[in-house]
Amino acid sequence: MAAKKGGNSFVMDASYAAQLAISPLDATNADLKAIQIPKALPSSAQDAATFIFLSNSKDTTTYKLYIEDYLAAYPDSINGYILKAEMQTAHKEYDKAEQSYKQALELKNANKDEVHFSWAKALYNLNLDPSYKVYGQWTMEQALVQAQSASAVKDMPIYKKVQADCLYALKRYAEAKEIYISLTKTNLRNPDLFLYAAQCQQMEDGNNLNAIITLQDSALSCYPKPYPEAAPILLMRGNNYAKAGKPRQAIADLIIYEGLYSGILTAEFYYQREQLAMQCRMYPTALNDIDKAIRLNPAEPIFRAELAAICY
């Protein structure tokens, strides 16, 4: 168009219209979110599902419209039914969510493992919530069944992880530990798996401290040194060394933990380490630790009694 007679003319490029198409990442666009009306979904089924997932809209009416539009456009896609079931579960519409999951499982050529996996996660998270009132068969046992069904369709480590989580919640610690340890040999290997296994061992037989410490050793081995992220593991292992009657190893872990910890440690921490140092006759270390404990809590008479004992 011409700005004025004899002035410059401007033409809109035909490609501009194509650039107006919605993409999955537009779901996180703050400017588009500010426009309080539903947006058109991307043109492909996968992009549309990603857009809905990323939108995570608090406006439940808009989110529901997206899912309805998706199901109308792609009635044979399981993604729409899974998104619908997850939304209904969040709204405590468990009867409707169960129907949506069943509809997804009835679809031809559906990746039924994904349906079972979504259902398993929904059941697991619900049953961890103390305020949840069990609906029908929506129990932790059913969460395990759904996770096992997902694995039966496709053997994926992430499905086994949910099985182990369910088994732990059901207090079947030996079975859960076995799965957690098996997952350390897959692409899911991480320190948490060893710690979950250690916790299972603790619940199954807390007196077997050597087994627990071995699993905590494996968790630590997943970190390169120095390992600030591993500070909580060092504290746990140090406490277990103390229980196992290995004070020198316990002190070594607690010294490293002190160096990695970014906050202010408690008087009780230094008192515990002082007690371990006394067992090893490491008197200068014990004296230093009890001094720190007294500075942090000068009103505690036990700490001053310990100071007197060390000096004696």
PDB file of N, CA and C in Angstrom, residues 29-79:
ATOM      1  N   ASN A  29       4.387 -18.985  25.015  1.00  0.00           N
ATOM      2  CA  ASN A  29       4.572 -17.591  24.630  1.00  0.00           C
ATOM      3  C   ASN A  29       3.731 -16.684  25.527  1.00  0.00           C
ATOM      4  N   ALA A  30       4.394 -15.814  26.278  1.00  0.00           N
ATOM      5  CA  ALA A  30       3.695 -14.959  27.244  1.00  0.00           C
ATOM      6  C   ALA A  30       2.708 -14.021  26.553  1.00  0.00           C
ATOM      7  N   ASP A  31       3.062 -13.511  25.360  1.00  0.00           N
ATOM      8  CA  ASP A  31       2.173 -12.587  24.658  1.00  0.00           C
ATOM      9  C   ASP A  31       0.884 -13.279  24.234  1.00  0.00           C
ATOM     10  N   LEU A  32       1.034 -14.517  23.724  1.00  0.00           N
ATOM     11  CA  LEU A  32      -0.162 -15.257  23.314  1.00  0.00           C
ATOM     12  C   LEU A  32      -1.005 -15.661  24.524  1.00  0.00           C
ATOM     13  N   LYS A  33      -0.325 -15.988  25.637  1.00  0.00           N
ATOM     14  CA  LYS A  33      -1.061 -16.355  26.841  1.00  0.00           C
ATOM     15  C   LYS A  33      -1.896 -15.187  27.361  1.00  0.00           C
ATOM     16  N   ALA A  34      -1.386 -13.971  27.135  1.00  0.00           N
ATOM     17  CA  ALA A  34      -2.096 -12.792  27.617  1.00  0.00           C
ATOM     18  C   ALA A  34      -3.420 -12.585  26.886  1.00  0.00           C
ATOM     19  N   ILE A  35      -3.536 -13.171  25.712  1.00  0.00           N
ATOM     20  CA  ILE A  35      -4.792 -13.084  24.959  1.00  0.00           C
ATOM     21  C   ILE A  35      -5.703 -14.196  25.462  1.00  0.00           C
ATOM     22  N   GLN A  36      -6.707 -13.869  26.220  1.00  0.00           N
ATOM     23  CA  GLN A  36      -7.515 -14.854  26.925  1.00  0.00           C
ATOM     24  C   GLN A  36      -8.585 -15.503  26.034  1.00  0.00           C
ATOM     25  N   ILE A  37      -8.138 -16.033  24.918  1.00  0.00           N
ATOM     26  CA  ILE A  37      -9.042 -16.795  24.055  1.00  0.00           C
ATOM     27  C   ILE A  37      -8.305 -18.037  23.585  1.00  0.00           C
ATOM     28  N   PRO A  38      -9.017 -19.135  23.323  1.00  0.00           N
ATOM     29  CA  PRO A  38      -8.359 -20.361  22.846  1.00  0.00           C
ATOM     30  C   PRO A  38      -7.658 -20.119  21.512  1.00  0.00           C
ATOM     31  N   LYS A  39      -6.534 -20.762  21.330  1.00  0.00           N
ATOM     32  CA  LYS A  39      -5.756 -20.645  20.088  1.00  0.00           C
ATOM     33  C   LYS A  39      -6.027 -21.863  19.202  1.00  0.00           C
ATOM     34  N   ALA A  40      -5.796 -21.695  17.912  1.00  0.00           N
ATOM     35  CA  ALA A  40      -5.905 -22.832  17.005  1.00  0.00           C
ATOM     36  C   ALA A  40      -4.752 -23.785  17.266  1.00  0.00           C
ATOM     37  N   LEU A  41      -5.020 -25.085  17.224  1.00  0.00           N
ATOM     38  CA  LEU A  41      -3.969 -26.067  17.463  1.00  0.00           C
ATOM     39  C   LEU A  41      -3.054 -26.184  16.248  1.00  0.00           C
ATOM     40  N   PRO A  42      -1.797 -26.570  16.441  1.00  0.00           N
ATOM     41  CA  PRO A  42      -0.903 -26.830  15.305  1.00  0.00           C
ATOM     42  C   PRO A  42      -1.510 -27.877  14.372  1.00  0.00           C
ATOM     43  N   SER A  43      -0.994 -27.922  13.163  1.00  0.00           N
ATOM     44  CA  SER A  43      -1.637 -28.733  12.130  1.00  0.00           C
ATOM     45  C   SER A  43      -1.378 -30.226  12.227  1.00  0.00           C
ATOM     46  N   SER A  44      -0.302 -30.655  12.896  1.00  0.00           N
ATOM     47  CA  SER A  44      -0.030 -32.087  13.003  1.00  0.00           C
ATOM     48  C   SER A  44      -0.453 -32.612  14.371  1.00  0.00           C
ATOM     49  N   ALA A  45      -0.773 -33.908  14.423  1.00  0.00           N
ATOM     50  CA  ALA A  45      -1.248 -34.514  15.665  1.00  0.00           C
ATOM     51  C   ALA A  45      -0.197 -34.417  16.764  1.00  0.00           C
ATOM     52  N   GLN A  46       1.060 -34.708  16.434  1.00  0.00           N
ATOM     53  CA  GLN A  46       2.118 -34.678  17.433  1.00  0.00           C
ATOM     54  C   GLN A  46       2.346 -33.265  17.954  1.00  0.00           C
ATOM     55  N   ASP A  47       2.391 -32.295  17.025  1.00  0.00           N
ATOM     56  CA  ASP A  47       2.598 -30.905  17.438  1.00  0.00           C
ATOM     57  C   ASP A  47       1.433 -30.405  18.278  1.00  0.00           C
ATOM     58  N   ALA A  48       0.221 -30.811  17.908  1.00  0.00           N
ATOM     59  CA  ALA A  48      -0.956 -30.389  18.662  1.00  0.00           C
ATOM     60  C   ALA A  48      -0.924 -30.951  20.081  1.00  0.00           C
ATOM     61  N   ALA A  49      -0.530 -32.222  20.217  1.00  0.00           N
ATOM     62  CA  ALA A  49      -0.445 -32.839  21.540  1.00  0.00           C
ATOM     63  C   ALA A  49       0.626 -32.150  22.387  1.00  0.00           C
ATOM     64  N   THR A  50       1.757 -31.822  21.761  1.00  0.00           N
ATOM     65  CA  THR A  50       2.831 -31.125  22.463  1.00  0.00           C
ATOM     66  C   THR A  50       2.377 -29.741  22.907  1.00  0.00           C
ATOM     67  N   PHE A  51       1.644 -29.047  22.036  1.00  0.00           N
ATOM     68  CA  PHE A  51       1.123 -27.718  22.365  1.00  0.00           C
ATOM     69  C   PHE A  51       0.228 -27.781  23.596  1.00  0.00           C
ATOM     70  N   ILE A  52      -0.669 -28.768  23.646  1.00  0.00           N
ATOM     71  CA  ILE A  52      -1.583 -28.895  24.791  1.00  0.00           C
ATOM     72  C   ILE A  52      -0.800 -29.210  26.054  1.00  0.00           C
ATOM     73  N   PHE A  53       0.173 -30.112  25.926  1.00  0.00           N
ATOM     74  CA  PHE A  53       0.981 -30.490  27.083  1.00  0.00           C
ATOM     75  C   PHE A  53       1.735 -29.285  27.638  1.00  0.00           C
ATOM     76  N   LEU A  54       2.333 -28.492  26.752  1.00  0.00           N
ATOM     77  CA  LEU A  54       3.124 -27.348  27.187  1.00  0.00           C
ATOM     78  C   LEU A  54       2.260 -26.204  27.704  1.00  0.00           C
ATOM     79  N   SER A  55       1.033 -26.130  27.235  1.00  0.00           N
ATOM     80  CA  SER A  55       0.174 -25.027  27.652  1.00  0.00           C
ATOM     81  C   SER A  55      -0.121 -25.085  29.145  1.00  0.00           C
ATOM     82  N   ASN A  56      -0.333 -26.303  29.650  1.00  0.00           N
ATOM     83  CA  ASN A  56      -0.528 -26.510  31.093  1.00  0.00           C
ATOM     84  C   ASN A  56      -1.385 -25.398  31.675  1.00  0.00           C
ATOM     85  N   SER A  57      -2.454 -25.110  30.988  1.00  0.00           N
ATOM     86  CA  SER A  57      -3.262 -23.935  31.298  1.00  0.00           C
ATOM     87  C   SER A  57      -3.989 -24.061  32.627  1.00  0.00           C
ATOM     88  N   LYS A  58      -3.981 -22.983  33.418  1.00  0.00           N
ATOM     89  CA  LYS A  58      -4.765 -22.952  34.642  1.00  0.00           C
ATOM     90  C   LYS A  58      -6.227 -22.637  34.332  1.00  0.00           C
ATOM     91  N   ASP A  59      -6.465 -22.119  33.132  1.00  0.00           N
ATOM     92  CA  ASP A  59      -7.830 -21.881  32.674  1.00  0.00           C
ATOM     93  C   ASP A  59      -8.394 -23.216  32.202  1.00  0.00           C
ATOM     94  N   THR A  60      -9.060 -23.944  33.078  1.00  0.00           N
ATOM     95  CA  THR A  60      -9.492 -25.303  32.758  1.00  0.00           C
ATOM     96  C   THR A  60     -10.467 -25.343  31.592  1.00  0.00           C
ATOM     97  N   THR A  61     -11.232 -24.299  31.410  1.00  0.00           N
ATOM     98  CA  THR A  61     -12.176 -24.260  30.284  1.00  0.00           C
ATOM     99  C   THR A  61     -11.420 -24.265  28.964  1.00  0.00           C
ATOM    100  N   THR A  62     -10.384 -23.425  28.871  1.00  0.00           N
ATOM    101  CA  THR A  62      -9.575 -23.369  27.654  1.00  0.00           C
ATOM    102  C   THR A  62      -8.863 -24.692  27.420  1.00  0.00           C
ATOM    103  N   TYR A  63      -8.297 -25.252  28.472  1.00  0.00           N
ATOM    104  CA  TYR A  63      -7.574 -26.519  28.346  1.00  0.00           C
ATOM    105  C   TYR A  63      -8.517 -27.621  27.869  1.00  0.00           C
ATOM    106  N   LYS A  64      -9.719 -27.643  28.413  1.00  0.00           N
ATOM    107  CA  LYS A  64     -10.714 -28.649  28.012  1.00  0.00           C
ATOM    108  C   LYS A  64     -11.085 -28.484  26.544  1.00  0.00           C
ATOM    109  N   LEU A  65     -11.195 -27.223  26.097  1.00  0.00           N
ATOM    110  CA  LEU A  65     -11.519 -26.965  24.682  1.00  0.00           C
ATOM    111  C   LEU A  65     -10.405 -27.477  23.773  1.00  0.00           C
ATOM    112  N   TYR A  66      -9.141 -27.283  24.190  1.00  0.00           N
ATOM    113  CA  TYR A  66      -8.021 -27.796  23.397  1.00  0.00           C
ATOM    114  C   TYR A  66      -8.147 -29.310  23.219  1.00  0.00           C
ATOM    115  N   ILE A  67      -8.431 -30.002  24.313  1.00  0.00           N
ATOM    116  CA  ILE A  67      -8.519 -31.467  24.246  1.00  0.00           C
ATOM    117  C   ILE A  67      -9.699 -31.905  23.373  1.00  0.00           C
ATOM    118  N   GLU A  68     -10.816 -31.222  23.499  1.00  0.00           N
ATOM    119  CA  GLU A  68     -11.982 -31.555  22.667  1.00  0.00           C
ATOM    120  C   GLU A  68     -11.676 -31.318  21.189  1.00  0.00           C
ATOM    121  N   ASP A  69     -10.978 -30.217  20.895  1.00  0.00           N
ATOM    122  CA  ASP A  69     -10.584 -29.935  19.507  1.00  0.00           C
ATOM    123  C   ASP A  69      -9.640 -31.020  18.986  1.00  0.00           C
ATOM    124  N   TYR A  70      -8.725 -31.443  19.859  1.00  0.00           N
ATOM    125  CA  TYR A  70      -7.765 -32.478  19.469  1.00  0.00           C
ATOM    126  C   TYR A  70      -8.493 -33.787  19.157  1.00  0.00           C
ATOM    127  N   LEU A  71      -9.404 -34.188  20.035  1.00  0.00           N
ATOM    128  CA  LEU A  71     -10.131 -35.442  19.818  1.00  0.00           C
ATOM    129  C   LEU A  71     -11.017 -35.375  18.582  1.00  0.00           C
ATOM    130  N   ALA A  72     -11.555 -34.201  18.297  1.00  0.00           N
ATOM    131  CA  ALA A  72     -12.381 -34.048  17.088  1.00  0.00           C
ATOM    132  C   ALA A  72     -11.520 -34.172  15.835  1.00  0.00           C
ATOM    133  N   ALA A  73     -10.305 -33.640  15.896  1.00  0.00           N
ATOM    134  CA  ALA A  73      -9.414 -33.677  14.731  1.00  0.00           C
ATOM    135  C   ALA A  73      -8.714 -35.026  14.588  1.00  0.00           C
ATOM    136  N   TYR A  74      -8.397 -35.671  15.722  1.00  0.00           N
ATOM    137  CA  TYR A  74      -7.632 -36.926  15.697  1.00  0.00           C
ATOM    138  C   TYR A  74      -8.311 -37.965  16.611  1.00  0.00           C
ATOM    139  N   PRO A  75      -9.467 -38.444  16.205  1.00  0.00           N
ATOM    140  CA  PRO A  75     -10.234 -39.366  17.071  1.00  0.00           C
ATOM    141  C   PRO A  75      -9.554 -40.716  17.283  1.00  0.00           C
ATOM    142  N   ASP A  76      -8.586 -41.061  16.452  1.00  0.00           N
ATOM    143  CA  ASP A  76      -7.924 -42.358  16.585  1.00  0.00           C
ATOM    144  C   ASP A  76      -6.570 -42.255  17.278  1.00  0.00           C
ATOM    145  N   SER A  77      -6.272 -41.085  17.831  1.00  0.00           N
ATOM    146  CA  SER A  77      -4.993 -40.902  18.517  1.00  0.00           C
ATOM    147  C   SER A  77      -5.174 -41.087  20.028  1.00  0.00           C
ATOM    148  N   ILE A  78      -4.278 -41.873  20.643  1.00  0.00           N
ATOM    149  CA  ILE A  78      -4.395 -42.105  22.084  1.00  0.00           C
ATOM    150  C   ILE A  78      -4.029 -40.862  22.883  1.00  0.00           C
ATOM    151  N   ASN A  79      -3.240 -39.960  22.280  1.00  0.00           N
ATOM    152  CA  ASN A  79      -2.772 -38.796  23.025  1.00  0.00           C
ATOM    153  C   ASN A  79      -3.928 -37.980  23.593  1.00  0.00           C
TER     154      ASN A  79
END
